[in-house]
Amino acid sequence: MLPQFPWLSLVVWLPIIGGLAVIANGDKHPEPTKRLALAISVATFVASLPLWILFDSGTAAMQFVERAAWIPAIKVQYYLGVDGISMPLILLTTFITIFVVIAGWEVITYRPSYYMGAFLIMEGLMVGVFSALDAILFYFFWEAMLIPMFIIIGVWGGPNRVYATIKFFLYTFFGSVFMLVALIYMFFQAESFSILDFHALELGLRAQILIFLAFLVAFAVKVPMFPVHTWLPDAHVEAPTGGSVILAAIMLKIGGYGFLRFSLPIAPDGSAQLDWLIIALSLIAVVYIGFVALVQQDMKKLIAYSSIAHMGFVTLGFFVVFAILRETGSAEGAAFGISGGMVQMISHGFISGALFLCVGVLYDRMHTRQIADYGGVIHTMPWFGAFVVFFAMANAGLPGTSGFVGEFMVILASFRADFWFALLAATTLILAAAFTLWMVKRVVFGPVGNEQVAALTDLDRREALNLAVLAAATLAIGIWPKPLVDVMEPSIQHLVQQVQVSKLPAEAAAIDHDATVMDLAAAHAN
């Protein structure tokens, strides 16, 4: 039996209250403020560990559940809980935030208390997104987490930070409006804002398709999927290093999580009808965005486009399940695709976060991200060069690293659905190697590019610790992914069972089926 201690509330509110305390502490004595921020981030990670240690991996039921009335007049509750899908993402969030605090220790000199406090508050809000089981509570955390990131990019960002922040906010807020409309519609159908009640709600095919499209707009922007991806490279280029790390490692995963928590279980028939759209957009992201990354001259932009391509693998793994079920009827194969997408999300959090930290190391020393301004860094920064090569190979999907595991699982699942899906997805093994190693060749190897490169100093202890721990995590999942896969398996199997069961009302199922047949016949005649 799980303990009654409110672990989730602790992990949600400790960094939020701690972040406010860091801001209140001010900048008159920056060192104690930084130590306080680090202590809170470490304490939050430690507080999140019982979610893994005490987690019952033999059930798909929600665990560590907390439920209390919040706004009784409209049946909104403070309702938290986690399963095997959300719990690993919470640990990823609390883990990565520590490195963001450490990375800004020496670099952020302008109002460091506000900088670190904003990240801590955002950490708590992101954990809230992953643990909320009430739709309005989820929406509250979803919208609130935009504010700290807006401030981080707008205050500590680059020269075009105002443009990047406005574009980031407008894209994400625009998508959220459609999601809110869908949530309100389902409330009137279920007379509850419980997400689990939404999962049990019977919906007609037309309603499911409209709900799916509303969620698609919100989650596609957050992932981001092609063609609503253009805000991400601008945000990455202008964001400080910590902002880029959180964007790539955590915030993009919230869009993928939304598909699993809302789109697939709430609208399985609508998802099955439109799976071709998501598969097509995912494959475009994998192939086309890979070619776009090849021509980038800015290291941050290259890694940002790489993130879009790799997140295409995530959405492909999630939605290829319907094609697998149609072709083979194998629930195991469908679950394999979702597991691959989940492993890819966790892996990408480590690898992309580490790559942005590597770019930050160089930028802090030379204040340029242009690939052409470097060359021969390995001669003056051998330890740094070794880490960059390692993370570049992991980004390219080298066997033995976490980057290989998720991609290989998704490719295998895609092969069960359609040979061409797998072939197009596999092009990332070539394209990712091409654009990542091309960057490494020009930045790390070759003769020393200029006097500035010749004067570079290697990693300090703080930077080396960050990269070493992330490298260990990347290797651990690459060599032994079983613990991660095992903890997710019951929840993913339950999700596959949900998408296999039609949610069409019994009296409407025959009508919708006949209408679909007529539409297909008309299309064939045309």
PDB file of N, CA, C and O in Angstrom, residues 344-380:
ATOM      1  N   GLN A 344      12.614   7.613 -26.260  1.00  0.00           N
ATOM      2  CA  GLN A 344      13.207   8.691 -27.053  1.00  0.00           C
ATOM      3  C   GLN A 344      13.052  10.036 -26.347  1.00  0.00           C
ATOM      4  O   GLN A 344      13.962  10.866 -26.367  1.00  0.00           O
ATOM      5  N   MET A 345      11.910  10.266 -25.706  1.00  0.00           N
ATOM      6  CA  MET A 345      11.722  11.532 -24.998  1.00  0.00           C
ATOM      7  C   MET A 345      12.705  11.663 -23.837  1.00  0.00           C
ATOM      8  O   MET A 345      13.315  12.723 -23.641  1.00  0.00           O
ATOM      9  N   ILE A 346      12.841  10.615 -23.045  1.00  0.00           N
ATOM     10  CA  ILE A 346      13.765  10.672 -21.906  1.00  0.00           C
ATOM     11  C   ILE A 346      15.199  10.832 -22.402  1.00  0.00           C
ATOM     12  O   ILE A 346      15.971  11.663 -21.891  1.00  0.00           O
ATOM     13  N   SER A 347      15.567  10.051 -23.403  1.00  0.00           N
ATOM     14  CA  SER A 347      16.914  10.123 -23.958  1.00  0.00           C
ATOM     15  C   SER A 347      17.213  11.503 -24.526  1.00  0.00           C
ATOM     16  O   SER A 347      18.285  12.076 -24.287  1.00  0.00           O
ATOM     17  N   HIS A 348      16.266  12.037 -25.279  1.00  0.00           N
ATOM     18  CA  HIS A 348      16.474  13.359 -25.876  1.00  0.00           C
ATOM     19  C   HIS A 348      16.639  14.425 -24.802  1.00  0.00           C
ATOM     20  O   HIS A 348      17.376  15.406 -25.002  1.00  0.00           O
ATOM     21  N   GLY A 349      15.978  14.241 -23.660  1.00  0.00           N
ATOM     22  CA  GLY A 349      16.162  15.187 -22.568  1.00  0.00           C
ATOM     23  C   GLY A 349      17.610  15.255 -22.104  1.00  0.00           C
ATOM     24  O   GLY A 349      18.156  16.346 -21.879  1.00  0.00           O
ATOM     25  N   PHE A 350      18.259  14.105 -21.982  1.00  0.00           N
ATOM     26  CA  PHE A 350      19.672  14.084 -21.576  1.00  0.00           C
ATOM     27  C   PHE A 350      20.591  14.626 -22.673  1.00  0.00           C
ATOM     28  O   PHE A 350      21.452  15.469 -22.420  1.00  0.00           O
ATOM     29  N   ILE A 351      20.396  14.134 -23.896  1.00  0.00           N
ATOM     30  CA  ILE A 351      21.342  14.451 -24.975  1.00  0.00           C
ATOM     31  C   ILE A 351      21.220  15.905 -25.415  1.00  0.00           C
ATOM     32  O   ILE A 351      22.225  16.616 -25.550  1.00  0.00           O
ATOM     33  N   SER A 352      19.989  16.359 -25.662  1.00  0.00           N
ATOM     34  CA  SER A 352      19.821  17.745 -26.119  1.00  0.00           C
ATOM     35  C   SER A 352      20.240  18.726 -25.030  1.00  0.00           C
ATOM     36  O   SER A 352      20.865  19.760 -25.310  1.00  0.00           O
ATOM     37  N   GLY A 353      19.897  18.400 -23.769  1.00  0.00           N
ATOM     38  CA  GLY A 353      20.329  19.265 -22.678  1.00  0.00           C
ATOM     39  C   GLY A 353      21.838  19.372 -22.612  1.00  0.00           C
ATOM     40  O   GLY A 353      22.399  20.465 -22.433  1.00  0.00           O
ATOM     41  N   ALA A 354      22.526  18.239 -22.786  1.00  0.00           N
ATOM     42  CA  ALA A 354      23.990  18.243 -22.750  1.00  0.00           C
ATOM     43  C   ALA A 354      24.572  19.022 -23.925  1.00  0.00           C
ATOM     44  O   ALA A 354      25.558  19.768 -23.763  1.00  0.00           O
ATOM     45  N   LEU A 355      23.995  18.875 -25.116  1.00  0.00           N
ATOM     46  CA  LEU A 355      24.518  19.593 -26.282  1.00  0.00           C
ATOM     47  C   LEU A 355      24.358  21.101 -26.113  1.00  0.00           C
ATOM     48  O   LEU A 355      25.267  21.875 -26.473  1.00  0.00           O
ATOM     49  N   PHE A 356      23.240  21.537 -25.575  1.00  0.00           N
ATOM     50  CA  PHE A 356      23.073  22.977 -25.348  1.00  0.00           C
ATOM     51  C   PHE A 356      24.023  23.472 -24.252  1.00  0.00           C
ATOM     52  O   PHE A 356      24.499  24.614 -24.313  1.00  0.00           O
ATOM     53  N   LEU A 357      24.291  22.635 -23.257  1.00  0.00           N
ATOM     54  CA  LEU A 357      25.298  23.018 -22.259  1.00  0.00           C
ATOM     55  C   LEU A 357      26.675  23.153 -22.904  1.00  0.00           C
ATOM     56  O   LEU A 357      27.446  24.056 -22.551  1.00  0.00           O
ATOM     57  N   CYS A 358      26.984  22.268 -23.845  1.00  0.00           N
ATOM     58  CA  CYS A 358      28.276  22.342 -24.553  1.00  0.00           C
ATOM     59  C   CYS A 358      28.384  23.634 -25.351  1.00  0.00           C
ATOM     60  O   CYS A 358      29.434  24.298 -25.354  1.00  0.00           O
ATOM     61  N   VAL A 359      27.309  23.997 -26.041  1.00  0.00           N
ATOM     62  CA  VAL A 359      27.318  25.265 -26.782  1.00  0.00           C
ATOM     63  C   VAL A 359      27.482  26.425 -25.813  1.00  0.00           C
ATOM     64  O   VAL A 359      28.208  27.389 -26.091  1.00  0.00           O
ATOM     65  N   GLY A 360      26.824  26.332 -24.660  1.00  0.00           N
ATOM     66  CA  GLY A 360      26.952  27.382 -23.657  1.00  0.00           C
ATOM     67  C   GLY A 360      28.382  27.535 -23.155  1.00  0.00           C
ATOM     68  O   GLY A 360      28.842  28.652 -22.895  1.00  0.00           O
ATOM     69  N   VAL A 361      29.091  26.416 -23.002  1.00  0.00           N
ATOM     70  CA  VAL A 361      30.496  26.475 -22.568  1.00  0.00           C
ATOM     71  C   VAL A 361      31.316  27.300 -23.554  1.00  0.00           C
ATOM     72  O   VAL A 361      32.118  28.162 -23.160  1.00  0.00           O
ATOM     73  N   LEU A 362      31.139  27.048 -24.841  1.00  0.00           N
ATOM     74  CA  LEU A 362      31.889  27.797 -25.845  1.00  0.00           C
ATOM     75  C   LEU A 362      31.441  29.254 -25.898  1.00  0.00           C
ATOM     76  O   LEU A 362      32.268  30.170 -26.016  1.00  0.00           O
ATOM     77  N   TYR A 363      30.133  29.473 -25.820  1.00  0.00           N
ATOM     78  CA  TYR A 363      29.628  30.844 -25.925  1.00  0.00           C
ATOM     79  C   TYR A 363      30.100  31.695 -24.750  1.00  0.00           C
ATOM     80  O   TYR A 363      30.403  32.883 -24.926  1.00  0.00           O
ATOM     81  N   ASP A 364      30.176  31.106 -23.559  1.00  0.00           N
ATOM     82  CA  ASP A 364      30.647  31.855 -22.398  1.00  0.00           C
ATOM     83  C   ASP A 364      32.087  32.323 -22.576  1.00  0.00           C
ATOM     84  O   ASP A 364      32.473  33.356 -22.008  1.00  0.00           O
ATOM     85  N   ARG A 365      32.866  31.587 -23.374  1.00  0.00           N
ATOM     86  CA  ARG A 365      34.271  31.927 -23.559  1.00  0.00           C
ATOM     87  C   ARG A 365      34.500  32.851 -24.750  1.00  0.00           C
ATOM     88  O   ARG A 365      35.359  33.722 -24.702  1.00  0.00           O
ATOM     89  N   MET A 366      33.744  32.658 -25.831  1.00  0.00           N
ATOM     90  CA  MET A 366      34.009  33.425 -27.063  1.00  0.00           C
ATOM     91  C   MET A 366      32.838  34.304 -27.505  1.00  0.00           C
ATOM     92  O   MET A 366      32.993  35.098 -28.434  1.00  0.00           O
ATOM     93  N   HIS A 367      31.692  34.155 -26.895  1.00  0.00           N
ATOM     94  CA  HIS A 367      30.508  34.969 -27.198  1.00  0.00           C
ATOM     95  C   HIS A 367      30.121  34.931 -28.678  1.00  0.00           C
ATOM     96  O   HIS A 367      29.755  35.941 -29.272  1.00  0.00           O
ATOM     97  N   THR A 368      30.206  33.754 -29.238  1.00  0.00           N
ATOM     98  CA  THR A 368      29.727  33.522 -30.594  1.00  0.00           C
ATOM     99  C   THR A 368      29.287  32.066 -30.706  1.00  0.00           C
ATOM    100  O   THR A 368      29.872  31.185 -30.078  1.00  0.00           O
ATOM    101  N   ARG A 369      28.231  31.864 -31.481  1.00  0.00           N
ATOM    102  CA  ARG A 369      27.735  30.507 -31.720  1.00  0.00           C
ATOM    103  C   ARG A 369      27.945  30.074 -33.165  1.00  0.00           C
ATOM    104  O   ARG A 369      27.501  29.003 -33.560  1.00  0.00           O
ATOM    105  N   GLN A 370      28.579  30.912 -33.956  1.00  0.00           N
ATOM    106  CA  GLN A 370      28.791  30.604 -35.365  1.00  0.00           C
ATOM    107  C   GLN A 370      29.845  29.513 -35.527  1.00  0.00           C
ATOM    108  O   GLN A 370      30.952  29.612 -34.973  1.00  0.00           O
ATOM    109  N   ILE A 371      29.507  28.478 -36.262  1.00  0.00           N
ATOM    110  CA  ILE A 371      30.415  27.351 -36.455  1.00  0.00           C
ATOM    111  C   ILE A 371      31.714  27.813 -37.093  1.00  0.00           C
ATOM    112  O   ILE A 371      32.809  27.332 -36.756  1.00  0.00           O
ATOM    113  N   ALA A 372      31.630  28.771 -38.023  1.00  0.00           N
ATOM    114  CA  ALA A 372      32.814  29.239 -38.752  1.00  0.00           C
ATOM    115  C   ALA A 372      33.817  29.944 -37.852  1.00  0.00           C
ATOM    116  O   ALA A 372      34.990  30.099 -38.230  1.00  0.00           O
ATOM    117  N   ASP A 373      33.408  30.382 -36.671  1.00  0.00           N
ATOM    118  CA  ASP A 373      34.318  31.097 -35.772  1.00  0.00           C
ATOM    119  C   ASP A 373      35.193  30.162 -34.950  1.00  0.00           C
ATOM    120  O   ASP A 373      36.030  30.628 -34.168  1.00  0.00           O
ATOM    121  N   TYR A 374      34.991  28.852 -35.109  1.00  0.00           N
ATOM    122  CA  TYR A 374      35.744  27.889 -34.311  1.00  0.00           C
ATOM    123  C   TYR A 374      36.625  27.038 -35.216  1.00  0.00           C
ATOM    124  O   TYR A 374      36.809  27.318 -36.384  1.00  0.00           O
ATOM    125  N   GLY A 375      37.154  25.984 -34.630  1.00  0.00           N
ATOM    126  CA  GLY A 375      38.041  25.067 -35.333  1.00  0.00           C
ATOM    127  C   GLY A 375      39.207  24.675 -34.448  1.00  0.00           C
ATOM    128  O   GLY A 375      39.855  25.535 -33.836  1.00  0.00           O
ATOM    129  N   GLY A 376      39.459  23.373 -34.325  1.00  0.00           N
ATOM    130  CA  GLY A 376      40.589  22.912 -33.535  1.00  0.00           C
ATOM    131  C   GLY A 376      40.421  23.069 -32.040  1.00  0.00           C
ATOM    132  O   GLY A 376      41.419  23.126 -31.301  1.00  0.00           O
ATOM    133  N   VAL A 377      39.172  23.123 -31.560  1.00  0.00           N
ATOM    134  CA  VAL A 377      38.932  23.292 -30.120  1.00  0.00           C
ATOM    135  C   VAL A 377      39.544  22.146 -29.322  1.00  0.00           C
ATOM    136  O   VAL A 377      39.967  22.330 -28.169  1.00  0.00           O
ATOM    137  N   ILE A 378      39.648  20.970 -29.937  1.00  0.00           N
ATOM    138  CA  ILE A 378      40.191  19.803 -29.230  1.00  0.00           C
ATOM    139  C   ILE A 378      41.621  20.038 -28.758  1.00  0.00           C
ATOM    140  O   ILE A 378      42.061  19.457 -27.752  1.00  0.00           O
ATOM    141  N   HIS A 379      42.354  20.908 -29.436  1.00  0.00           N
ATOM    142  CA  HIS A 379      43.760  21.157 -29.078  1.00  0.00           C
ATOM    143  C   HIS A 379      43.886  21.951 -27.782  1.00  0.00           C
ATOM    144  O   HIS A 379      44.891  21.809 -27.066  1.00  0.00           O
ATOM    145  N   THR A 380      42.898  22.783 -27.495  1.00  0.00           N
ATOM    146  CA  THR A 380      42.979  23.609 -26.286  1.00  0.00           C
ATOM    147  C   THR A 380      41.997  23.146 -25.204  1.00  0.00           C
ATOM    148  O   THR A 380      42.160  23.501 -24.033  1.00  0.00           O
TER     149      THR A 380
END
